[in-house]
Short mmCIF file of C-alpha atoms and ligand atoms in Angstrom, two decimals:
data_model
loop_
_atom_site.label_atom_id
_atom_site.label_comp_id
_atom_site.label_asym_id
_atom_site.label_seq_id
_atom_site.Cartn_x
_atom_site.Cartn_y
_atom_site.Cartn_z
CA MET O 1 15.39 12.58 16.52
CA SER O 2 18.53 11.12 16.33
CA GLN O 3 20.78 9.89 13.63
CA ARG O 4 20.02 7.62 12.57
CA VAL O 5 20.47 5.62 9.23
CA ALA O 6 16.95 4.88 7.19
CA LEU O 7 16.80 2.79 3.78
CA VAL O 8 13.45 3.25 1.51
CA THR O 9 12.87 0.72 -1.24
CA GLY O 10 11.43 2.01 -4.51
CA GLY O 11 12.60 6.18 -2.55
CA THR O 12 13.04 7.79 -5.55
CA ARG O 13 9.76 8.20 -7.06
CA GLY O 14 6.61 8.65 -5.93
CA ILE O 15 5.46 7.64 -2.43
CA GLY O 16 8.56 6.28 -1.75
CA LYS O 17 10.38 9.50 -2.99
CA ALA O 18 8.28 11.67 0.05
CA ILE O 19 8.84 9.04 2.66
CA ALA O 20 12.56 9.82 2.02
CA ILE O 21 12.40 13.24 1.72
CA ALA O 22 10.36 13.31 5.15
CA LEU O 23 13.04 11.14 6.99
CA LYS O 24 15.91 12.71 6.04
CA ASN O 25 13.91 16.31 7.39
CA ALA O 26 13.52 14.69 9.99
CA GLY O 27 17.58 14.39 10.60
CA ARG O 28 17.75 10.70 9.73
CA THR O 29 20.64 9.37 7.06
CA VAL O 30 18.81 8.26 4.15
CA ALA O 31 19.35 5.91 1.26
CA ALA O 32 16.94 5.62 -1.25
CA ASN O 33 17.07 1.81 -3.02
CA TYR O 34 15.05 2.11 -6.70
CA ASN O 35 15.31 -0.32 -9.79
CA GLY O 36 14.35 0.90 -13.10
CA ASN O 37 14.22 4.58 -14.05
CA ASP O 38 18.22 6.24 -14.05
CA ASP O 39 16.49 9.27 -15.06
CA ALA O 40 14.59 9.65 -12.16
CA ALA O 41 17.10 8.95 -10.05
CA ARG O 42 19.25 10.89 -10.83
CA ALA O 43 16.91 13.52 -10.63
CA PHE O 44 15.72 12.11 -7.08
CA THR O 45 19.79 12.24 -6.01
CA ALA O 46 20.03 15.85 -7.47
CA GLU O 47 16.89 17.49 -5.79
CA THR O 48 17.34 15.61 -2.62
CA GLU O 49 20.98 15.09 -1.96
CA ILE O 50 19.76 11.30 -0.68
CA PRO O 51 22.16 8.43 -2.71
CA HIS O 52 20.31 6.11 -4.87
CA TYR O 53 21.51 2.56 -4.51
CA LYS O 54 20.53 0.85 -7.66
CA PHE O 55 19.24 -3.05 -7.33
CA ASP O 56 16.26 -5.30 -7.41
CA VAL O 57 14.73 -6.22 -3.87
CA GLY O 58 13.02 -9.20 -5.56
CA ASP O 59 16.91 -10.82 -5.55
CA PHE O 60 18.21 -12.28 -2.92
CA PRO O 61 21.35 -12.45 -3.50
CA ALA O 62 21.37 -8.78 -4.93
CA VAL O 63 19.74 -7.73 -1.38
CA GLN O 64 22.72 -9.07 0.75
CA ASP O 65 25.01 -7.32 -1.18
CA ALA O 66 23.48 -3.95 -1.53
CA VAL O 67 22.41 -3.75 2.31
CA ALA O 68 26.00 -4.45 2.63
CA ARG O 69 27.47 -1.46 0.89
CA ILE O 70 25.06 0.78 2.33
CA THR O 71 26.24 -0.36 5.65
CA LYS O 72 29.47 -0.22 4.76
CA ASP O 73 28.72 3.56 3.08
CA LEU O 74 25.98 5.08 6.05
CA GLY O 75 26.36 2.31 8.79
CA PRO O 76 23.94 0.28 9.91
CA ILE O 77 20.42 0.29 9.11
CA ASP O 78 17.99 1.44 11.88
CA ILE O 79 14.94 1.95 9.90
CA LEU O 80 13.86 0.05 6.53
CA VAL O 81 10.76 1.15 4.84
CA ASN O 82 9.83 -1.97 2.18
CA ASN O 83 7.58 0.73 0.08
CA ALA O 84 8.83 -0.60 -3.79
CA GLY O 85 5.71 -2.34 -5.57
CA ILE O 86 4.42 -3.07 -8.90
CA THR O 87 1.64 -3.71 -10.52
CA ARG O 88 0.52 -6.03 -13.45
CA ASP O 89 -3.42 -5.45 -13.53
CA GLY O 90 -5.46 -8.13 -15.43
CA THR O 91 -8.52 -9.92 -14.31
CA LEU O 92 -7.67 -13.50 -13.71
CA HIS O 93 -9.03 -15.45 -16.46
CA LYS O 94 -6.53 -13.23 -18.60
CA MET O 95 -3.37 -13.26 -16.49
CA ASP O 96 -0.33 -15.03 -17.07
CA ARG O 97 1.81 -16.82 -14.59
CA GLU O 98 4.95 -14.15 -15.46
CA SER O 99 2.21 -11.12 -14.02
CA TRP O 100 1.49 -13.05 -10.61
CA ASP O 101 5.14 -14.26 -10.01
CA ALA O 102 6.43 -10.72 -10.88
CA VAL O 103 4.18 -8.92 -8.26
CA ILE O 104 4.47 -11.54 -5.76
CA VAL O 105 8.51 -11.80 -6.02
CA THR O 106 8.54 -8.29 -6.31
CA ASN O 107 5.96 -6.63 -3.45
CA LEU O 108 6.38 -9.39 -0.69
CA GLY O 109 9.61 -11.38 -1.85
CA SER O 110 11.11 -8.15 -0.94
CA CYS O 111 9.59 -7.83 2.52
CA PHE O 112 11.42 -10.96 3.55
CA ASN O 113 14.76 -10.33 1.32
CA MET O 114 15.23 -6.79 2.76
CA SER O 115 14.19 -7.79 6.71
CA ARG O 116 16.27 -10.97 5.88
CA ALA O 117 19.30 -8.68 5.36
CA VAL O 118 18.91 -6.25 7.98
CA ILE O 119 17.00 -8.36 10.88
CA ASP O 120 20.72 -9.67 12.47
CA SER O 121 21.90 -5.89 13.18
CA MET O 122 19.05 -4.66 14.33
CA ARG O 123 19.11 -8.00 16.78
CA ALA O 124 22.60 -7.01 18.03
CA ARG O 125 21.94 -3.54 18.26
CA SER O 126 18.23 -4.01 20.11
CA PHE O 127 16.86 -1.32 17.65
CA GLY O 128 14.83 -1.35 14.75
CA ARG O 129 11.93 0.37 12.97
CA ILE O 130 10.49 -1.78 9.96
CA VAL O 131 7.60 -0.17 8.36
CA ASN O 132 6.30 -2.33 5.31
CA VAL O 133 3.80 -0.73 2.53
CA GLY O 134 0.84 -2.53 2.10
CA SER O 135 -2.49 -1.19 0.34
CA ILE O 136 -6.14 -0.64 0.41
CA ASN O 137 -6.49 -3.30 -1.90
CA GLY O 138 -4.61 -5.89 0.90
CA GLN O 139 -7.31 -5.43 2.90
CA MET O 140 -10.60 -5.40 0.27
CA GLY O 141 -9.73 -6.55 -2.57
CA GLN O 142 -9.71 -5.17 -6.05
CA TYR O 143 -11.12 -6.26 -8.91
CA GLY O 144 -7.99 -6.85 -11.78
CA GLN O 145 -5.79 -7.38 -8.72
CA VAL O 146 -5.96 -11.08 -7.68
CA ASN O 147 -1.99 -11.04 -7.60
CA TYR O 148 -1.28 -7.53 -6.33
CA ALA O 149 -4.00 -8.07 -3.83
CA ALA O 150 -2.38 -11.27 -2.43
CA ALA O 151 0.89 -9.81 -2.51
CA LYS O 152 -0.43 -6.82 -0.15
CA SER O 153 -2.31 -9.15 2.38
CA GLY O 154 0.63 -11.11 2.64
CA ILE O 155 2.56 -8.43 4.00
CA HIS O 156 -0.05 -7.61 6.23
CA GLY O 157 0.62 -11.36 7.79
CA PHE O 158 4.05 -10.99 7.78
CA THR O 159 3.95 -7.40 9.44
CA LYS O 160 2.47 -9.77 12.44
CA ALA O 161 4.34 -12.35 12.44
CA LEU O 162 7.57 -10.56 12.47
CA ALA O 163 6.07 -7.44 14.87
CA GLN O 164 6.18 -10.93 17.53
CA GLU O 165 9.60 -11.91 16.64
CA GLY O 166 10.60 -8.05 17.29
CA ALA O 167 8.95 -7.38 20.24
CA GLY O 168 11.95 -8.85 22.49
CA LYS O 169 14.61 -7.12 20.67
CA GLY O 170 13.74 -3.55 20.49
CA ILE O 171 12.43 -3.99 16.82
CA THR O 172 8.85 -2.91 15.86
CA VAL O 173 7.24 -3.57 12.74
CA ASN O 174 4.11 -2.30 11.05
CA ALA O 175 2.42 -1.55 8.02
CA ILE O 176 0.78 1.31 6.17
CA ALA O 177 -2.00 0.74 4.17
CA PRO O 178 -2.31 3.24 1.44
CA GLY O 179 -5.66 4.05 -0.38
CA TYR O 180 -5.52 5.74 -3.73
CA VAL O 181 -2.56 8.19 -3.46
CA ASP O 182 -1.65 10.83 -6.65
CA THR O 183 1.02 8.59 -8.39
CA ASP O 184 2.38 7.06 -11.57
CA MET O 185 1.07 3.77 -10.76
CA VAL O 186 -2.56 5.08 -9.81
CA ARG O 187 -2.03 7.30 -12.96
CA ALA O 188 -2.10 4.24 -14.30
CA VAL O 189 -5.40 3.48 -13.82
CA PRO O 190 -7.53 3.41 -16.49
CA PRO O 191 -9.68 7.25 -16.26
CA ALA O 192 -13.59 6.28 -16.28
CA VAL O 193 -12.13 2.99 -14.14
CA LEU O 194 -10.34 5.79 -11.54
CA GLU O 195 -12.92 8.35 -11.64
CA LYS O 196 -15.42 5.56 -9.97
CA ILE O 197 -12.50 5.23 -7.67
CA ILE O 198 -12.82 8.79 -6.67
CA ALA O 199 -16.25 8.82 -6.66
CA LYS O 200 -16.27 6.74 -3.20
CA ILE O 201 -13.20 7.85 -1.20
CA PRO O 202 -15.12 10.15 1.24
CA MET O 203 -12.44 12.71 1.16
CA GLY O 204 -13.22 13.18 -2.43
CA ARG O 205 -9.77 13.26 -3.28
CA LEU O 206 -6.46 11.06 -3.94
CA GLY O 207 -3.81 10.87 -1.54
CA ARG O 208 -1.08 12.47 -2.22
CA ALA O 209 2.61 10.34 -1.23
CA GLU O 210 2.87 13.20 1.63
CA ASP O 211 -0.02 11.75 3.47
CA ILE O 212 1.94 8.48 3.83
CA ALA O 213 5.19 9.28 4.13
CA ARG O 214 3.69 11.58 7.55
CA GLY O 215 2.41 7.84 9.13
CA VAL O 216 6.31 6.48 8.13
CA LEU O 217 7.79 9.25 10.36
CA PHE O 218 5.13 8.75 12.83
CA LEU O 219 5.73 4.97 13.15
CA THR O 220 9.58 5.21 13.12
CA ALA O 221 9.86 7.49 15.58
CA ASP O 222 12.09 6.27 18.77
CA GLU O 223 9.31 7.36 20.98
CA ALA O 224 6.99 4.71 18.81
CA ASP O 225 8.63 2.09 20.90
CA PHE O 226 5.27 0.64 21.68
CA ILE O 227 3.29 0.21 18.48
CA THR O 228 3.92 -2.49 16.50
CA GLY O 229 1.99 -5.39 14.94
CA SER O 230 -0.22 -2.58 13.61
CA THR O 231 -1.35 -1.81 10.30
CA LEU O 232 -2.31 2.20 9.54
CA SER O 233 -4.87 3.12 6.98
CA ILE O 234 -4.29 6.14 5.08
CA ASN O 235 -7.05 5.97 2.58
CA GLY O 236 -9.31 9.73 3.07
CA GLY O 237 -12.15 7.13 4.64
CA GLN O 238 -12.56 5.00 1.42
CA HIS O 239 -12.22 1.52 3.90
CA MET O 240 -12.29 1.43 6.99
CA TYR O 241 -10.81 -1.35 8.27
N1 LIG J 301 -16.60 -4.47 -10.59
C1 LIG J 301 -17.07 -5.22 -11.27
N2 LIG J 301 -17.07 -4.66 -12.55
C2 LIG J 301 -15.62 -4.48 -13.13
C3 LIG J 301 -14.95 -3.73 -12.39
C4 LIG J 301 -14.78 -3.71 -11.13
N3 LIG J 301 -14.69 -2.85 -10.38
N4 LIG J 301 -14.08 -2.97 -13.06
C5 LIG J 301 -14.26 -3.64 -14.50
N5 LIG J 301 -15.53 -3.99 -14.46
C6 LIG J 301 -16.21 -5.10 -15.57
C7 LIG J 301 -16.06 -3.86 -16.78
O1 LIG J 301 -17.30 -3.14 -16.36
C8 LIG J 301 -16.65 -5.14 -17.61
O2 LIG J 301 -17.50 -5.46 -17.93
P1 LIG J 301 -18.72 -5.26 -19.54
O3 LIG J 301 -17.87 -6.86 -20.37
O4 LIG J 301 -19.61 -6.11 -18.99
O5 LIG J 301 -18.81 -4.15 -19.70
C9 LIG J 301 -15.83 -5.40 -17.49
O6 LIG J 301 -14.78 -6.13 -16.10
C10 LIG J 301 -14.32 -6.30 -18.35
O7 LIG J 301 -13.06 -4.66 -17.92
P2 LIG J 301 -12.47 -4.42 -19.00
O8 LIG J 301 -13.00 -4.01 -20.30
O9 LIG J 301 -11.89 -3.07 -18.15
O10 LIG J 301 -11.12 -5.05 -18.92
P3 LIG J 301 -9.86 -5.59 -19.09
O11 LIG J 301 -9.48 -6.49 -19.22
O12 LIG J 301 -9.52 -4.58 -19.83
O13 LIG J 301 -9.05 -4.45 -17.76
C11 LIG J 301 -8.70 -4.49 -15.48
C12 LIG J 301 -9.33 -5.11 -16.91
C13 LIG J 301 -6.94 -4.21 -15.79
C14 LIG J 301 -9.11 -5.01 -14.33
C15 LIG J 301 -9.32 -2.77 -15.85
O14 LIG J 301 -10.65 -2.34 -15.40
C16 LIG J 301 -8.37 -2.05 -14.67
O15 LIG J 301 -7.15 -1.80 -14.99
N6 LIG J 301 -8.83 -1.89 -13.43
C17 LIG J 301 -7.83 -0.82 -12.21
C18 LIG J 301 -7.76 -1.83 -11.28
C19 LIG J 301 -7.35 -1.53 -9.98
O16 LIG J 301 -7.97 -0.59 -9.58
N7 LIG J 301 -5.89 -0.93 -10.11
C20 LIG J 301 -5.15 -0.08 -8.67
C21 LIG J 301 -3.79 0.35 -9.67
S1 LIG J 301 -3.51 1.35 -8.28
C22 LIG J 301 -2.74 0.57 -6.96
O17 LIG J 301 -3.05 -0.66 -7.12
C23 LIG J 301 -2.10 0.94 -5.90
C24 LIG J 301 -2.61 0.76 -4.77
O18 LIG J 301 -2.21 0.33 -3.58
C25 LIG J 301 -4.29 1.37 -4.10
#
């Protein structure tokens, strides 16, 4: 694989960390974004030698500045992985507006902000790989997640629309829909609820972050130039879509 520059949002922990490491091991020059956990970001860079960049993917001007900075440091971005995401779970009748907005802005607004910041350069260079991390819960819904399911479902529509726009310019846009993966986010689900969810996974286990990273590698390869607008479900058979 050629020395392409990749940016992974939410790339210092969980699924994003596994994606960043896999891309680096495949010879990519990688930058990892994060926004909250400074200690984890420092530990990540010490372990992987992948630089971290702190900014809020939901903040449009901050994203434009950060992408300009990363481009100056590493070169124009060839591969964008929109992975950053949060949950604010709760049933609709208990959910406040802030929990709705935070999840929509961070999980879905970020795809616009990030893609908008890299698209001109990708178009000019006639090459781009964008992978958006959706969710099984964007495909099938989930009790207690109207905000998250709506945002993730939106990601799948966003992917198909941008794929059409990129096709004539060498830019592929795909989504991955992870199932329940063993990360801090899933460990925050109440144990009794999680037990019931695992019982519904035919493979009988949670996913591993590396299971998702493998899909990102596949979709971002130079050779994957005829795969666009698709959604790759990686969920242990929990939902066959
Ligand atoms: N279907 C039907 N009923 C359900 C249910 C479900 N899936 N889950 C809970 N209920 C019922 C409960 O049985 C309970 O009923 P009773 O009052 O009759 O006993 C009622 O709903 C209220 O449940 P709780 O007491 O748990 O209500 P709560 O307000 O305290 O919490 C919740 C609700 C926040 C949704 C909590 O159940 C929860 O966190 N659920 C997990 C949601 C989830 O799976 N999130 C995924 C996070 S990981 C992720 O998002 C990554 C990814 O992409 C996969």
